[in-house]
């Protein structure tokens, strides 16, 4: 499933809404999650999962092609942990 | 890092502000989006949201695990796990926003 198919599905389920509003709704949700993580916040969606930011320490890396060492700065990366309910559903166990 | 936690409520509040539906309907739509993604994943589909990231389901083989406390061997049955791969845009924005 891709973004446009998700939008189409929500539009089909909500025939009273304009397609462009459904697009804005779906985009707002994803945008809001990214904005939160860009501020260093967590987004916890019970049953689905939680988006958070993890810190990666600075390290000395190596260019695998040339073997040259490079200093890699500390950075923050997005992380997702699957919620318990979804994990169970993936394995055929409902509530 | 002063860390806040957002929930479904914050997402529906954002939808409410952005689109001007009722708070109740905004909350229902957030739920529908999460449900639709979950259902696709349960069917084994990959969910690819451009400029956000990709959720995919992977099969893990059975293996023998060990209780780290007691050293006891425990069988781990085969299972399906979800992995999320953030888009470049998400990675860039998270890295830029949290730069010290």
Coordinates of N, CA and C in Angstrom, one line a residue:
Chain A
X1 N 0.8 -1.2 0.0 CA 0.0 0.0 0.0 C 0.9 1.3 0.0
X2 N 0.6 2.2 -0.8 CA 1.3 3.4 -0.8 C 0.4 4.6 -0.4
X3 N 1.0 5.8 -0.2 CA 0.3 6.9 0.3 C -1.0 7.2 -0.4
X4 N -1.0 7.2 -1.7 CA -2.2 7.5 -2.5 C -3.3 6.4 -2.3
X5 N -2.9 5.2 -2.1 CA -3.9 4.1 -1.9 C -4.5 4.3 -0.5
X6 N -3.7 4.7 0.4 CA -4.2 4.9 1.8 C -5.2 6.1 1.7
X7 N -4.9 7.1 1.0 CA -5.8 8.3 0.9 C -7.1 7.8 0.2
X8 N -7.0 7.0 -0.8 CA -8.2 6.5 -1.5 C -9.1 5.7 -0.6
X9 N -8.5 4.9 0.2 CA -9.2 4.0 1.1 C -10.0 4.9 2.1
X10 N -9.4 5.9 2.7 CA -10.0 6.7 3.6 C -11.1 7.5 2.9
X11 N -10.9 8.0 1.7 CA -11.9 8.7 0.9 C -13.1 7.8 0.7
X12 N -12.8 6.6 0.3 CA -14.0 5.6 0.0 C -14.8 5.4 1.3
X13 N -14.1 5.3 2.4 CA -14.9 5.1 3.7 C -15.6 6.3 4.2
X14 N -15.3 7.5 3.6 CA -15.9 8.8 4.1 C -16.4 9.6 2.9
X15 N -17.4 9.1 2.2 CA -17.9 9.7 1.0 C -18.4 11.1 1.2
X16 N -18.6 11.5 2.4 CA -19.1 12.9 2.7 C -17.9 13.9 2.7
X17 N -16.7 13.4 2.6 CA -15.5 14.3 2.6 C -15.0 14.5 1.2
X18 N -14.4 15.7 1.0 CA -13.8 16.0 -0.3 C -12.5 15.2 -0.3
X19 N -12.1 14.7 -1.5 CA -10.8 14.0 -1.7 C -9.7 14.9 -1.2
X20 N -9.7 16.2 -1.5 CA -8.6 17.0 -1.2 C -8.5 17.2 0.4
X21 N -9.6 17.2 1.1 CA -9.6 17.2 2.5 C -9.0 16.0 3.1
X22 N -9.4 14.8 2.5 CA -8.8 13.5 3.0 C -7.3 13.6 2.8
X23 N -6.8 14.1 1.7 CA -5.4 14.3 1.4 C -4.7 15.1 2.5
X24 N -5.4 16.2 2.9 CA -4.8 17.1 3.9 C -4.8 16.4 5.2
X25 N -5.8 15.6 5.5 CA -5.9 14.9 6.8 C -4.7 13.9 6.9
X26 N -4.6 13.1 5.9 CA -3.5 12.1 5.9 C -2.2 12.7 6.0
X27 N -2.0 13.8 5.2 CA -0.7 14.5 5.2 C -0.4 15.1 6.5
X28 N -1.4 15.7 7.1 CA -1.2 16.3 8.4 C -0.8 15.4 9.5
X29 N -1.3 14.2 9.5 CA -0.9 13.2 10.5 C 0.5 12.8 10.3
X30 N 1.0 12.5 9.1 CA 2.4 12.2 8.9 C 3.3 13.4 9.2
X31 N 2.9 14.5 8.8 CA 3.7 15.7 9.0 C 3.8 16.0 10.5
X32 N 2.8 15.9 11.2 CA 2.8 16.1 12.7 C 3.8 15.2 13.4
X33 N 3.8 13.9 12.9 CA 4.7 12.9 13.5 C 6.2 13.4 13.3
X34 N 6.5 13.8 12.0 CA 7.8 14.2 11.7 C 8.2 15.5 12.5
X35 N 7.3 16.4 12.5 CA 7.5 17.7 13.3 C 7.9 17.4 14.8
X36 N 7.1 16.4 15.4 CA 7.3 16.1 16.8 C 8.7 15.5 16.9
X37 N 9.1 14.6 16.1 CA 10.5 14.0 16.2 C 11.6 15.0 15.9
X38 N 11.3 16.0 15.0 CA 12.3 17.0 14.7 C 12.5 17.9 16.0
X39 N 11.5 18.0 16.9 CA 11.6 18.7 18.1 C 12.2 17.9 19.2
X40 N 12.4 16.6 18.9 CA 13.0 15.7 19.9 C 11.9 15.0 20.7
X41 N 10.6 15.2 20.3 CA 9.5 14.5 21.0 C 9.2 13.1 20.6
X42 N 8.5 12.4 21.4 CA 8.1 11.0 21.1 C 6.6 11.1 20.6
X43 N 6.2 10.2 19.8 CA 4.8 10.1 19.4 C 4.4 8.6 19.8
X44 N 3.5 8.5 20.8 CA 3.1 7.2 21.2 C 1.7 6.9 20.8
X45 N 1.5 5.9 19.9 CA 0.2 5.6 19.4 C -0.1 4.2 19.9
X46 N -0.8 4.1 21.1 CA -1.1 2.9 21.8 C -1.7 1.8 20.8
X47 N -1.2 0.6 20.9 CA -1.7 -0.4 20.0 C -1.0 -0.5 18.7
X48 N -0.5 0.7 18.2 CA 0.1 0.7 16.9 C 1.6 0.7 17.1
X49 N 2.1 1.7 17.8 CA 3.6 1.8 18.0 C 4.0 3.1 18.5
X50 N 5.3 3.3 18.7 CA 5.8 4.6 19.1 C 7.0 5.0 18.3
X51 N 6.9 6.3 17.9 CA 8.0 6.9 17.2 C 8.9 7.7 18.2
X52 N 10.2 7.5 18.1 CA 11.0 8.3 19.0 C 12.3 8.6 18.3
X53 N 13.2 9.4 19.0 CA 14.4 9.8 18.5 C 15.6 9.2 19.3
X54 N 16.5 8.6 18.6 CA 17.6 8.0 19.3 C 18.9 8.8 19.0
X55 N 19.8 8.9 20.0 CA 21.0 9.6 19.7 C 22.1 8.6 19.3
X56 N 22.8 8.9 18.3 CA 24.0 8.1 17.9 C 25.2 8.9 18.2
X57 N 26.1 8.4 19.1 CA 27.3 9.1 19.5 C 28.2 9.3 18.3
X58 N 29.1 10.3 18.5 CA 30.1 10.6 17.5 C 31.0 9.4 17.4
X59 N 31.6 9.1 16.3 CA 32.5 7.9 16.2 C 33.5 8.2 15.1
X60 N 34.5 7.4 15.1 CA 35.4 7.4 14.0 C 35.1 6.3 13.0
X61 N 34.7 6.8 11.8 CA 34.2 5.8 10.8 C 35.4 5.6 9.8
X62 N 35.1 4.7 8.9 CA 36.1 4.4 7.9 C 35.4 4.3 6.5
X63 N 35.9 4.9 5.5 CA 35.4 4.8 4.2 C 35.7 3.4 3.7
X64 N 34.7 2.6 3.5 CA 35.0 1.2 3.2 C 35.8 1.0 1.9
X65 N 35.7 2.0 1.0 CA 36.3 1.8 -0.3 C 37.8 2.2 -0.2
X66 N 38.1 3.3 0.5 CA 39.5 3.7 0.5 C 40.2 3.4 1.8
X67 N 39.4 3.0 2.9 CA 40.0 2.6 4.2 C 40.4 3.9 5.0
X68 N 40.2 5.0 4.4 CA 40.4 6.3 5.1 C 39.5 6.5 6.3
X69 N 40.0 7.0 7.4 CA 39.2 7.3 8.6 C 38.5 8.6 8.4
X70 N 37.3 8.7 8.9 CA 36.5 9.9 8.9 C 35.8 10.1 10.3
X71 N 35.8 11.3 10.7 CA 35.1 11.6 12.0 C 33.6 11.8 11.7
X72 N 32.8 10.9 12.3 CA 31.3 11.1 12.1 C 30.8 11.8 13.3
X73 N 30.1 12.9 13.1 CA 29.5 13.6 14.2 C 28.4 12.9 14.9
X74 N 28.1 13.3 16.2 CA 26.9 12.8 16.9 C 25.7 13.2 16.0
X75 N 24.7 12.2 16.0 CA 23.5 12.6 15.3 C 22.3 11.9 15.9
X76 N 21.1 12.4 15.5 CA 19.9 11.8 16.0 C 19.1 11.2 14.9
X77 N 18.6 10.0 15.2 CA 17.9 9.2 14.1 C 16.5 8.8 14.6
X78 N 15.6 8.7 13.6 CA 14.2 8.3 14.0 C 14.2 6.8 14.3
X79 N 13.3 6.4 15.2 CA 13.2 5.0 15.6 C 11.7 4.7 15.8
X80 N 11.3 3.5 15.4 CA 9.9 3.1 15.6 C 9.9 1.7 16.4
X81 N 9.1 1.7 17.4 CA 8.9 0.4 18.1 C 7.4 0.0 17.9
X82 N 7.2 -1.2 17.4 CA 5.9 -1.7 17.2 C 5.1 -1.9 18.5
X83 N 3.9 -1.5 18.5 CA 3.0 -1.7 19.7 C 2.6 -3.1 19.9
X84 N 2.3 -3.5 21.1 CA 2.0 -4.8 21.5 C 0.8 -5.4 20.7
X85 N -0.3 -4.6 20.6 CA -1.4 -5.1 19.9 C -1.1 -5.4 18.5
X86 N -0.4 -4.5 17.8 CA -0.1 -4.8 16.4 C 0.8 -6.0 16.2
X87 N 1.8 -6.1 17.1 CA 2.7 -7.2 17.1 C 2.0 -8.5 17.2
X88 N 1.0 -8.5 18.1 CA 0.2 -9.7 18.3 C -0.7 -10.0 17.1
X89 N -1.3 -9.0 16.5 CA -2.1 -9.1 15.3 C -1.3 -9.7 14.2
X90 N -0.1 -9.2 14.0 CA 0.8 -9.7 12.9 C 1.0 -11.2 13.1
X91 N 0.9 -11.7 14.3 CA 1.1 -13.1 14.5 C -0.2 -13.9 14.8
X92 N -1.3 -13.3 14.3 CA -2.6 -14.0 14.3 C -3.2 -14.1 15.7
X93 N -2.8 -13.2 16.6 CA -3.4 -13.2 17.9 C -4.2 -11.9 18.1
X94 N -5.4 -12.0 18.2 CA -6.2 -10.8 18.4 C -6.4 -10.6 19.9
X95 N -6.5 -9.4 20.3 CA -6.6 -9.0 21.7 C -6.5 -10.2 22.7
Chain B
X1 N 17.7 17.1 26.1 CA 16.5 17.2 25.2 C 15.3 17.2 26.1
X2 N 14.5 18.2 26.0 CA 13.2 18.3 26.8 C 12.2 17.5 26.0
X3 N 11.8 16.4 26.4 CA 11.1 15.5 25.6 C 9.6 15.4 26.0
X4 N 8.7 15.7 25.1 CA 7.3 15.6 25.3 C 6.8 14.4 24.6
X5 N 5.7 13.9 25.0 CA 5.1 12.7 24.3 C 3.8 13.1 23.7
X6 N 3.7 13.0 22.4 CA 2.4 13.2 21.7 C 1.6 11.9 21.6
X7 N 0.3 12.1 21.6 CA -0.6 10.9 21.5 C -1.6 11.1 20.3
X8 N -2.5 10.2 20.2 CA -3.5 10.3 19.2 C -4.3 11.6 19.3
X9 N -4.4 12.1 20.6 CA -5.1 13.3 20.8 C -4.5 14.5 20.1
X10 N -3.2 14.5 20.2 CA -2.4 15.6 19.5 C -2.6 15.5 18.0
X11 N -2.6 14.3 17.5 CA -2.7 14.2 16.0 C -4.1 14.6 15.6
X12 N -5.1 14.2 16.4 CA -6.5 14.6 16.0 C -6.7 16.1 16.2
X13 N -6.0 16.7 17.2 CA -6.1 18.1 17.3 C -5.5 18.9 16.1
X14 N -4.4 18.3 15.6 CA -3.8 18.9 14.4 C -4.7 18.8 13.2
X15 N -5.4 17.6 13.1 CA -6.3 17.4 12.0 C -7.5 18.4 12.1
X16 N -8.0 18.6 13.4 CA -9.0 19.5 13.7 C -8.7 20.9 13.3
X17 N -7.5 21.4 13.6 CA -7.0 22.7 13.2 C -6.8 22.9 11.8
X18 N -6.3 21.8 11.1 CA -6.0 21.9 9.7 C -7.2 21.9 8.8
X19 N -8.2 21.0 9.1 CA -9.3 20.8 8.2 C -10.6 21.3 8.7
X20 N -10.7 21.5 10.0 CA -11.9 22.1 10.5 C -13.1 21.1 10.6
X21 N -12.8 19.8 10.7 CA -13.9 18.9 11.0 C -14.1 18.9 12.5
X22 N -15.1 18.3 13.0 CA -15.3 18.3 14.5 C -14.2 17.5 15.1
X23 N -14.0 17.7 16.4 CA -12.9 17.0 17.1 C -13.2 15.5 17.1
X24 N -14.4 15.2 17.2 CA -14.8 13.8 17.3 C -14.5 13.1 15.9
X25 N -14.9 13.7 14.8 CA -14.6 13.2 13.5 C -13.1 13.1 13.2
X26 N -12.4 14.2 13.7 CA -10.9 14.2 13.5 C -10.3 13.0 14.2
X27 N -10.7 12.7 15.4 CA -10.2 11.6 16.1 C -10.5 10.3 15.4
X28 N -11.7 10.2 14.8 CA -12.1 8.9 14.1 C -11.2 8.8 12.9
X29 N -10.9 9.9 12.2 CA -10.1 9.8 11.0 C -8.6 9.3 11.3
X30 N -8.1 9.8 12.4 CA -6.8 9.4 12.8 C -6.8 7.9 13.1
X31 N -7.8 7.5 13.7 CA -8.0 6.0 14.0 C -8.1 5.2 12.7
X32 N -8.9 5.7 11.7 CA -9.0 5.0 10.5 C -7.7 4.9 9.7
X33 N -6.9 5.9 9.8 CA -5.6 5.9 9.1 C -4.7 4.8 9.8
X34 N -4.6 4.8 11.1 CA -3.8 3.8 11.8 C -4.4 2.4 11.5
X35 N -5.7 2.3 11.5 CA -6.3 1.0 11.3 C -6.0 0.4 9.9
X36 N -6.1 1.4 8.9 CA -5.9 0.9 7.5 C -4.4 0.5 7.3
X37 N -3.5 1.2 8.0 CA -2.1 0.8 7.9 C -1.9 -0.6 8.5
X38 N -2.5 -0.7 9.7 CA -2.3 -2.0 10.5 C -2.9 -3.2 9.7
X39 N -4.1 -3.0 9.1 CA -4.8 -4.0 8.3 C -3.9 -4.5 7.2
X40 N -3.3 -3.5 6.4 CA -2.5 -3.9 5.3 C -1.3 -4.7 5.8
X41 N -0.7 -4.3 6.9 CA 0.5 -5.0 7.4 C 0.1 -6.4 7.8
X42 N -1.1 -6.5 8.5 CA -1.5 -7.9 8.9 C -1.7 -8.8 7.7
X43 N -2.2 -8.2 6.6 CA -2.3 -9.0 5.3 C -0.9 -9.3 4.7
X44 N 0.1 -8.8 5.3 CA 1.5 -9.1 4.8 C 2.0 -8.1 3.8
X45 N 1.2 -7.0 3.6 CA 1.6 -6.0 2.6 C 2.7 -5.0 3.2
X46 N 3.5 -4.5 2.4 CA 4.4 -3.4 2.8 C 3.6 -2.1 2.6
X47 N 3.8 -1.2 3.6 CA 3.1 0.1 3.5 C 4.2 1.2 3.3
X48 N 4.1 1.8 2.1 CA 5.2 2.7 1.8 C 4.6 4.1 1.7
X49 N 4.9 5.0 2.6 CA 4.4 6.3 2.7 C 5.5 7.3 2.2
X50 N 5.4 7.8 1.0 CA 6.5 8.6 0.4 C 6.8 9.8 1.4
X51 N 8.0 10.1 1.5 CA 8.6 11.2 2.3 C 8.3 11.0 3.8
X52 N 7.8 9.8 4.2 CA 7.6 9.5 5.6 C 8.5 8.3 5.9
X53 N 8.1 7.1 5.3 CA 8.9 5.9 5.6 C 8.2 4.7 5.1
X54 N 8.8 3.5 5.3 CA 8.2 2.3 4.8 C 8.1 1.3 6.0
X55 N 6.9 0.8 6.2 CA 6.7 -0.3 7.1 C 6.7 -1.6 6.4
X56 N 7.5 -2.6 6.8 CA 7.4 -3.9 6.2 C 7.4 -5.0 7.2
X57 N 6.8 -6.1 6.8 CA 6.7 -7.3 7.7 C 7.7 -8.3 7.3
X58 N 8.5 -8.8 8.3 CA 9.5 -9.8 8.0 C 9.2 -11.0 8.8
X59 N 9.5 -12.2 8.2 CA 9.4 -13.5 8.9 C 10.7 -13.8 9.6
X60 N 10.5 -14.1 10.8 CA 11.7 -14.6 11.6 C 11.6 -16.1 11.8
X61 N 12.7 -16.7 11.6 CA 12.8 -18.2 11.7 C 12.8 -18.6 13.2
X62 N 12.4 -19.8 13.5 CA 12.4 -20.3 14.9 C 13.9 -20.4 15.3
X63 N 14.2 -20.2 16.6 CA 15.5 -20.3 17.0 C 15.5 -20.7 18.5
X64 N 16.6 -21.1 19.0 CA 16.7 -21.4 20.4 C 17.3 -20.2 21.1
X65 N 16.5 -19.6 22.0 CA 16.9 -18.5 22.8 C 17.4 -18.9 24.2
X66 N 17.9 -18.0 24.9 CA 18.4 -18.3 26.3 C 17.9 -17.3 27.3
X67 N 17.4 -17.7 28.4 CA 17.1 -16.8 29.4 C 18.4 -16.2 30.0
X68 N 18.6 -14.9 29.8 CA 19.9 -14.3 30.2 C 20.2 -14.4 31.7
X69 N 19.1 -14.5 32.4 CA 19.3 -14.5 33.9 C 19.6 -16.0 34.4
X70 N 18.9 -16.9 33.8 CA 19.1 -18.3 34.3 C 19.9 -19.2 33.4
X71 N 20.2 -18.7 32.2 CA 21.0 -19.5 31.3 C 20.2 -20.6 30.6
X72 N 18.9 -20.7 31.0 CA 18.1 -21.8 30.5 C 17.7 -21.6 29.0
X73 N 17.7 -22.7 28.3 CA 17.4 -22.6 26.8 C 15.9 -22.6 26.7
X74 N 15.4 -21.6 25.8 CA 14.0 -21.6 25.6 C 13.7 -21.5 24.1
X75 N 12.8 -22.3 23.6 CA 12.5 -22.3 22.1 C 11.8 -21.0 21.8
X76 N 12.2 -20.3 20.7 CA 11.5 -19.1 20.2 C 10.8 -19.5 18.9
X77 N 9.5 -19.5 18.9 CA 8.8 -20.0 17.7 C 8.9 -18.9 16.5
X78 N 8.7 -19.4 15.3 CA 8.8 -18.5 14.2 C 7.8 -17.4 14.3
X79 N 8.1 -16.2 13.9 CA 7.1 -15.1 14.1 C 7.3 -14.0 13.1
X80 N 6.3 -13.2 12.9 CA 6.4 -12.0 12.0 C 6.7 -10.8 12.8
X81 N 7.7 -10.0 12.3 CA 8.0 -8.7 13.0 C 7.8 -7.6 12.0
X82 N 7.5 -6.4 12.5 CA 7.4 -5.2 11.7 C 8.6 -4.4 11.8
X83 N 9.1 -4.0 10.6 CA 10.2 -3.0 10.7 C 9.8 -1.8 10.0
X84 N 10.4 -0.7 10.5 CA 10.1 0.7 9.9 C 11.4 1.2 9.4
X85 N 11.4 1.7 8.1 CA 12.6 2.3 7.6 C 12.2 3.8 7.2
X86 N 12.8 4.7 8.0 CA 12.4 6.1 7.8 C 12.9 6.6 6.4
X87 N 12.2 7.5 5.8 CA 12.6 8.1 4.5 C 13.8 9.0 4.8
X88 N 14.4 9.4 3.7 CA 15.5 10.4 3.8 C 15.1 11.7 4.4
X89 N 13.9 12.1 3.9 CA 13.3 13.4 4.4 C 13.2 13.3 5.9
X90 N 12.6 12.2 6.4 CA 12.4 12.1 7.9 C 13.8 12.1 8.6
X91 N 14.7 11.3 8.1 CA 16.0 11.3 8.7 C 16.7 12.7 8.8
X92 N 16.6 13.4 7.6 CA 17.2 14.7 7.5 C 16.6 15.7 8.5
X93 N 15.2 15.6 8.6 CA 14.6 16.6 9.4 C 14.8 16.3 10.9
X94 N 14.8 15.0 11.2 CA 15.1 14.6 12.6 C 16.5 15.0 13.0
X95 N 17.5 14.8 12.1 CA 18.9 15.1 12.4 C 19.0 16.6 12.5
X96 N 18.4 17.4 11.6 CA 18.6 18.8 11.6 C 17.9 19.4 12.9
X97 N 16.8 18.9 13.2 CA 16.0 19.5 14.3 C 16.6 19.2 15.7
X98 N 17.4 18.2 15.8 CA 18.0 17.8 17.1 C 19.5 18.1 17.2
X99 N 20.0 18.8 16.2 CA 21.4 19.2 16.2 C 21.7 20.1 17.4
X100 N 22.8 19.7 18.2 CA 23.1 20.5 19.4 C 24.0 21.7 19.0

